[in-house]
mmCIF file of C-alpha atoms in Angstrom:
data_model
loop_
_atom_site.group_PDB
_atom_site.id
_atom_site.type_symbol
_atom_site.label_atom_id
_atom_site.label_comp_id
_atom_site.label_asym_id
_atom_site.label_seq_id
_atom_site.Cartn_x
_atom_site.Cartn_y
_atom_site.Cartn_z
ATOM 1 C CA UNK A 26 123.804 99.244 -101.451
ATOM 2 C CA UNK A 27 121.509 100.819 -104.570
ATOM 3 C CA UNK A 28 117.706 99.943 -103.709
ATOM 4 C CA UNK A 29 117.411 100.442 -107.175
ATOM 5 C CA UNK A 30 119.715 98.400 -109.009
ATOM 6 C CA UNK A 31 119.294 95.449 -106.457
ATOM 7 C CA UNK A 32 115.871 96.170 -108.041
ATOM 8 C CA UNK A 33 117.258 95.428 -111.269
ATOM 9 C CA UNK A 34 119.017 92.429 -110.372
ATOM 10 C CA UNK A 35 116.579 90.926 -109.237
ATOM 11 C CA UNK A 36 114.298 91.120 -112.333
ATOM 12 C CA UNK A 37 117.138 90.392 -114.590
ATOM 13 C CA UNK A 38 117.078 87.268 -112.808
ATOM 14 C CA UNK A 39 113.432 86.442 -112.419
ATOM 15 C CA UNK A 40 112.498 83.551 -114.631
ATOM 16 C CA UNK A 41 109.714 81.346 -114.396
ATOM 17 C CA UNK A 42 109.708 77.856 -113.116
ATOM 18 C CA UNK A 43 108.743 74.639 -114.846
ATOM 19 C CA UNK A 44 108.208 71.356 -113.395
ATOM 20 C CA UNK A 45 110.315 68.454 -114.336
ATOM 21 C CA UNK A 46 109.233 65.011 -114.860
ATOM 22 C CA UNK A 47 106.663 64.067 -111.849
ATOM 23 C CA UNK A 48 107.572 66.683 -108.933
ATOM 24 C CA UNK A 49 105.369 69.173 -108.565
ATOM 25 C CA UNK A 50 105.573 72.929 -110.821
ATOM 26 C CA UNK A 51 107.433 75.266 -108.187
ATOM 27 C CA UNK A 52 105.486 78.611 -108.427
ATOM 28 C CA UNK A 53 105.988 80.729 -111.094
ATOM 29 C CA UNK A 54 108.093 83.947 -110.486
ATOM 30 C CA UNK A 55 106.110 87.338 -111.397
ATOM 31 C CA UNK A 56 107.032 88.326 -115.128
ATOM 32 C CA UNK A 57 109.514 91.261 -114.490
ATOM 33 C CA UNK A 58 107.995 94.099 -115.818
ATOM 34 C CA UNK A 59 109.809 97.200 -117.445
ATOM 35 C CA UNK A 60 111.216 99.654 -114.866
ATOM 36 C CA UNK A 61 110.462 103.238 -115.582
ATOM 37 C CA UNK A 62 112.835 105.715 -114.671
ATOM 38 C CA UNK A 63 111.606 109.346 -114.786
ATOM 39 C CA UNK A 64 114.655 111.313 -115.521
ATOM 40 C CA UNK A 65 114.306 115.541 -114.959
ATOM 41 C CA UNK A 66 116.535 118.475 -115.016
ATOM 42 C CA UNK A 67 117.569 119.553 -111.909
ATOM 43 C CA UNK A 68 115.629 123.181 -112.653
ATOM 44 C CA UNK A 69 112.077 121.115 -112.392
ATOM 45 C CA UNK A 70 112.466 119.848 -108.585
ATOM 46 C CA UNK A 71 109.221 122.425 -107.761
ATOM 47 C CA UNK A 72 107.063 120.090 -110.361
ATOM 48 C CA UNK A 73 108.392 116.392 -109.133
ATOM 49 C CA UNK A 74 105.246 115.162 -107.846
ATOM 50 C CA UNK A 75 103.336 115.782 -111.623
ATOM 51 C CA UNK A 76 106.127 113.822 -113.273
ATOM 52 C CA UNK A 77 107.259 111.086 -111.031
ATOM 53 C CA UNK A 78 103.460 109.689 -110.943
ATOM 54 C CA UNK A 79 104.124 105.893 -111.772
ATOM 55 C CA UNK A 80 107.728 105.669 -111.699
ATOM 56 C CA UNK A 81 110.055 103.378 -110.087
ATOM 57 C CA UNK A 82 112.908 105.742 -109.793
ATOM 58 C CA UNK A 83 114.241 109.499 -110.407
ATOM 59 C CA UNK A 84 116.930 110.821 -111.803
ATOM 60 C CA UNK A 85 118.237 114.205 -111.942
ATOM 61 C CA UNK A 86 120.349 115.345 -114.950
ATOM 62 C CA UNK A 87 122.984 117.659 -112.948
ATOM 63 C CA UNK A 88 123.889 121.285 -114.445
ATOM 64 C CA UNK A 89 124.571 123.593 -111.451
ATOM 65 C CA UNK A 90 127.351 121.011 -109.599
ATOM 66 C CA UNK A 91 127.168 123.526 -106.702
ATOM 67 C CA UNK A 92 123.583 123.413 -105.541
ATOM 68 C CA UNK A 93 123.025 119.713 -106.356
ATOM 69 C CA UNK A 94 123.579 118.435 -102.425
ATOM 70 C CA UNK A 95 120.964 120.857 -101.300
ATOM 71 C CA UNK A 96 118.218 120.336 -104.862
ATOM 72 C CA UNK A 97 118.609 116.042 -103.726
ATOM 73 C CA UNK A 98 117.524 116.731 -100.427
ATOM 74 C CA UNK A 99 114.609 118.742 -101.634
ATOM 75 C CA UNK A 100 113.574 115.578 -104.020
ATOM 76 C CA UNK A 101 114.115 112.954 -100.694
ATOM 77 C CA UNK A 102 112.009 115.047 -98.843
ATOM 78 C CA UNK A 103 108.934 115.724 -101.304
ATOM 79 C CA UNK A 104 109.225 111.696 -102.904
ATOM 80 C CA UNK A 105 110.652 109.850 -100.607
ATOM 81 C CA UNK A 106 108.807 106.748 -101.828
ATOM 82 C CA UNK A 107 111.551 106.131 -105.152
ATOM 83 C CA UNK A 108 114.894 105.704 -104.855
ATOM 84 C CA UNK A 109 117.213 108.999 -106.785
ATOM 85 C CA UNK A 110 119.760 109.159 -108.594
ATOM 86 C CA UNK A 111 122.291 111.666 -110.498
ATOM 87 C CA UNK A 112 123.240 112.029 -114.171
ATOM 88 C CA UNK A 113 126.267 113.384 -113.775
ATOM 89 C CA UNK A 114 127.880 115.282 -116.748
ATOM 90 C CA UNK A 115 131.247 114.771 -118.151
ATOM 91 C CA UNK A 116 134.324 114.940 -115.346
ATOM 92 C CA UNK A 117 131.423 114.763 -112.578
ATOM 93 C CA UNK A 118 133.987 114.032 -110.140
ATOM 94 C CA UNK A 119 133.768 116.626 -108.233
ATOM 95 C CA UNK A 120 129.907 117.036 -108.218
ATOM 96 C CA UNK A 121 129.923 113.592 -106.659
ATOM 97 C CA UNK A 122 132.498 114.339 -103.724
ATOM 98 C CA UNK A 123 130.079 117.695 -103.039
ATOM 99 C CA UNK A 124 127.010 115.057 -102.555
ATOM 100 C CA UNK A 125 128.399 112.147 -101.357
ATOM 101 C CA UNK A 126 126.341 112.559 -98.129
ATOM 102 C CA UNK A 127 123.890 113.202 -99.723
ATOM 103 C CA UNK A 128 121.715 109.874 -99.837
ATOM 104 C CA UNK A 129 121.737 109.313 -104.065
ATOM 105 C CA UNK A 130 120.888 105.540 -104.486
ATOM 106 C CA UNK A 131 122.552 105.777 -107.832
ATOM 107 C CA UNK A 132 124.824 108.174 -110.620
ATOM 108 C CA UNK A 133 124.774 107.770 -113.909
ATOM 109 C CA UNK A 134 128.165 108.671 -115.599
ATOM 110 C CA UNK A 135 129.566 109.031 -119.058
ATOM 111 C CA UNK A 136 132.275 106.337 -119.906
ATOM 112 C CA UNK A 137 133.873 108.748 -122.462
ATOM 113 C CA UNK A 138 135.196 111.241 -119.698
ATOM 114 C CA UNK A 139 134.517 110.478 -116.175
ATOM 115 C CA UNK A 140 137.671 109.768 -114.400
ATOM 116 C CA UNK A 141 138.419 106.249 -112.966
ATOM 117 C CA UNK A 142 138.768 108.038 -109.472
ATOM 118 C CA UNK A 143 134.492 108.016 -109.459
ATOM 119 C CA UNK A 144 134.502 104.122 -108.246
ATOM 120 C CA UNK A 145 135.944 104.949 -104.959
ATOM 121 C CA UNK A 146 132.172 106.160 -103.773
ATOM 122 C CA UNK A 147 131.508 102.245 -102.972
ATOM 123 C CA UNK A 148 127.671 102.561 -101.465
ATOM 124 C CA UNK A 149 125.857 104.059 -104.826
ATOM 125 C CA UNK A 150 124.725 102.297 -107.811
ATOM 126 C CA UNK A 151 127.121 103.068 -111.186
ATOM 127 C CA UNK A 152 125.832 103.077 -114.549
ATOM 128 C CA UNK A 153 127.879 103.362 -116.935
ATOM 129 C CA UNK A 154 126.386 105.774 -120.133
ATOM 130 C CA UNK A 155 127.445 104.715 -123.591
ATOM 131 C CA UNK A 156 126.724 106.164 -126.383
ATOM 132 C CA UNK A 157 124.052 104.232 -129.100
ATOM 133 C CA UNK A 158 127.581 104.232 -131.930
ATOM 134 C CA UNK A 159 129.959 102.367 -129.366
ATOM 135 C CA UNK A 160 131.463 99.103 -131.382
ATOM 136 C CA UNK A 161 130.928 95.521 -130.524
ATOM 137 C CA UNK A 162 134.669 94.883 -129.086
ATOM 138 C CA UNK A 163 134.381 97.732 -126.021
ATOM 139 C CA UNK A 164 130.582 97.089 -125.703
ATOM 140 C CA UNK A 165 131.436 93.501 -124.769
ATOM 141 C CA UNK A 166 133.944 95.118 -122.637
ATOM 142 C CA UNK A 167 131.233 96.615 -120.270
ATOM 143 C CA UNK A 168 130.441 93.604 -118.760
ATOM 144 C CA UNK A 169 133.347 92.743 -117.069
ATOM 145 C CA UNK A 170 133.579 96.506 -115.850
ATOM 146 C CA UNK A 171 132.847 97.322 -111.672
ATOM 147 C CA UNK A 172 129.726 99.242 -112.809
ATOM 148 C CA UNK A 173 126.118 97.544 -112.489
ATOM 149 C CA UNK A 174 124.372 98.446 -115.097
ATOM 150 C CA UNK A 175 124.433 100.315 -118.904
ATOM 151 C CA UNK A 176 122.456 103.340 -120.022
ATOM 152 C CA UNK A 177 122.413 103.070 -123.692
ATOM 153 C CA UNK A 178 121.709 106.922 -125.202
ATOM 154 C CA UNK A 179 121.052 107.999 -128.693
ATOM 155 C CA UNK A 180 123.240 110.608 -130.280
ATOM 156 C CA UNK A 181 120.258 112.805 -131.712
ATOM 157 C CA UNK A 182 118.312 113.391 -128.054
ATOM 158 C CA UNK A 183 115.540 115.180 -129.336
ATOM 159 C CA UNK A 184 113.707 112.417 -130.627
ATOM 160 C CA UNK A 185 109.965 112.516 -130.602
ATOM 161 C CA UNK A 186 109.273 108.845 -131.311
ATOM 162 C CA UNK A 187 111.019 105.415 -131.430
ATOM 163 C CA UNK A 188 111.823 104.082 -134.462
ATOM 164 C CA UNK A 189 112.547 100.515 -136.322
ATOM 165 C CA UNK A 190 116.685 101.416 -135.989
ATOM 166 C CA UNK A 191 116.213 102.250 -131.787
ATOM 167 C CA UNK A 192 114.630 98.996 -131.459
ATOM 168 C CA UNK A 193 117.503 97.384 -133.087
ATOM 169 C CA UNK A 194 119.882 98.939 -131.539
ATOM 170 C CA UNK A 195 118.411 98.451 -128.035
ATOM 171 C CA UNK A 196 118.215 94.462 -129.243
ATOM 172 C CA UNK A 197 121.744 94.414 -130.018
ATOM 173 C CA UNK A 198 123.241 95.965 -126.799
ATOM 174 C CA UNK A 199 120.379 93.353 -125.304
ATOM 175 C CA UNK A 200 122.161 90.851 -126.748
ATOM 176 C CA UNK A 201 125.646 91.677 -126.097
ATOM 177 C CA UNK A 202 125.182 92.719 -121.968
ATOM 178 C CA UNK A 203 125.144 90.707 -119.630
ATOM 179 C CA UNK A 204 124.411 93.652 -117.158
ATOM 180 C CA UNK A 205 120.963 95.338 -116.645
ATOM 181 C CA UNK A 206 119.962 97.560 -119.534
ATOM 182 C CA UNK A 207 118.332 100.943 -119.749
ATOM 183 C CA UNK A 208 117.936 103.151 -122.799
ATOM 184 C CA UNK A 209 116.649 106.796 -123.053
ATOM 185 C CA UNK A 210 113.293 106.905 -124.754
ATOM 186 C CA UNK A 211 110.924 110.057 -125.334
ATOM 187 C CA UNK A 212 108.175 110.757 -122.884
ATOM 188 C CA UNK A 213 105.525 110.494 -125.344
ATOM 189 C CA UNK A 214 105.632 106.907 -125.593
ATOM 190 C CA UNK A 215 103.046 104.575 -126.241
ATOM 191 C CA UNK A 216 102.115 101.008 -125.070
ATOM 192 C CA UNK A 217 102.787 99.284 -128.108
ATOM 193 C CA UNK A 218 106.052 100.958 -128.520
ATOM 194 C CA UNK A 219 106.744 100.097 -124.842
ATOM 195 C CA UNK A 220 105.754 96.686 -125.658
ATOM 196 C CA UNK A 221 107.839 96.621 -128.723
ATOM 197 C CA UNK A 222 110.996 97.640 -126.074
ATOM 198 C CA UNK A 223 109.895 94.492 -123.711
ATOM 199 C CA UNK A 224 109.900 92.195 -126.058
ATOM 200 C CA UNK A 225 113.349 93.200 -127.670
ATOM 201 C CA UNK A 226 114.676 92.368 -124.246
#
């Protein structure tokens, strides 16, 4: 099972407790916090250490399908201490068979064109990747889908900074999901733009 998104589970879950009439307040569950994933091309493995400072998971975006096997045991071996996973592109199929044995805790896939075949690998993690334009009808969809949580990614990458229409579209697909929720956001990032994210749910 995913280290990772039991991880996620578990804070999606985490809710404080209040006491009720005269028994006594239960304790209080630790506020679940953001979780940061630190997500890298596979070309930067030599520089992990300097960007996974802080994180509570990798994930490597996959563009040579061929060496990825032998690049993930090069990441378990320098940061063992985080759970990794795989962005897989489009028809990733067969870059998953090649790593299988690999040890990934989790893959991130594209719903658009990732063949259904990818949900016979039972031990990883699946997140399913939709893009920020998907409609309220197939969105809703999602959560009765064998995947465990949704990336949510904008169609213009390149963004420097969040803006007013992110945060409202990261509330919306908060609102809609009952799974887990991630969202790509640009490294730059402050705290009060973090903040902003926390409190949009």
């Amino acid at each position: 099972m995913s280290v990772f998104i039991d991880k996620l589970k578990w804070l999606s879950r985490a809710a404080p407790q209040q006491s009720i009439g005269f028994r006594a307040a239960q304790p209080a569950s630790p506020i679940p916090k953001l979780q940061l994933v630190a997500s890298l091309p596979q070309e930067s493995v030599e520089s992990l250490t300097d960007h996974t400072a802080g994180a509570d998971a990798g994930l490597l975006r996959i563009s040579r399908p061929g060496s990825a096997a032998k690049t993930l045991k090069e990441v378990s071996r320098t940061t063992s201490d985080i759970p990794w996973g795989w962005w897989l592109p489009g028809s990733g199929l067969k870059t998953t068979k090649q790593t299988s044995k690999s040890g990934y805790d989790f893959i991130v896939f594209p719903a658009a064109d990732t063949p259904l075949a990818l949900l016979q690998d039972g031990e990883a993690g699946k997140i399913l990747e939709v893009a920020t334009s998907l409609g309220e009808g197939l969105l809703r969809t999602t959560n009765t889908l064998p995947v465990d949580a949704v990336l949510v990614t904008s169609e213009q990458p390149e963004e420097l900074s969040l803006t007013w229409q992110n945060l409202m579209l990261f509330r919306r697909f908060a609102a809609l999901l009952t799974k887990p929720l991630l969202a790509t956001i640009p490294s730059g990032v402050t705290a009060a733009e973090l903040q902003g994210l926390w409190e949009a749910g």
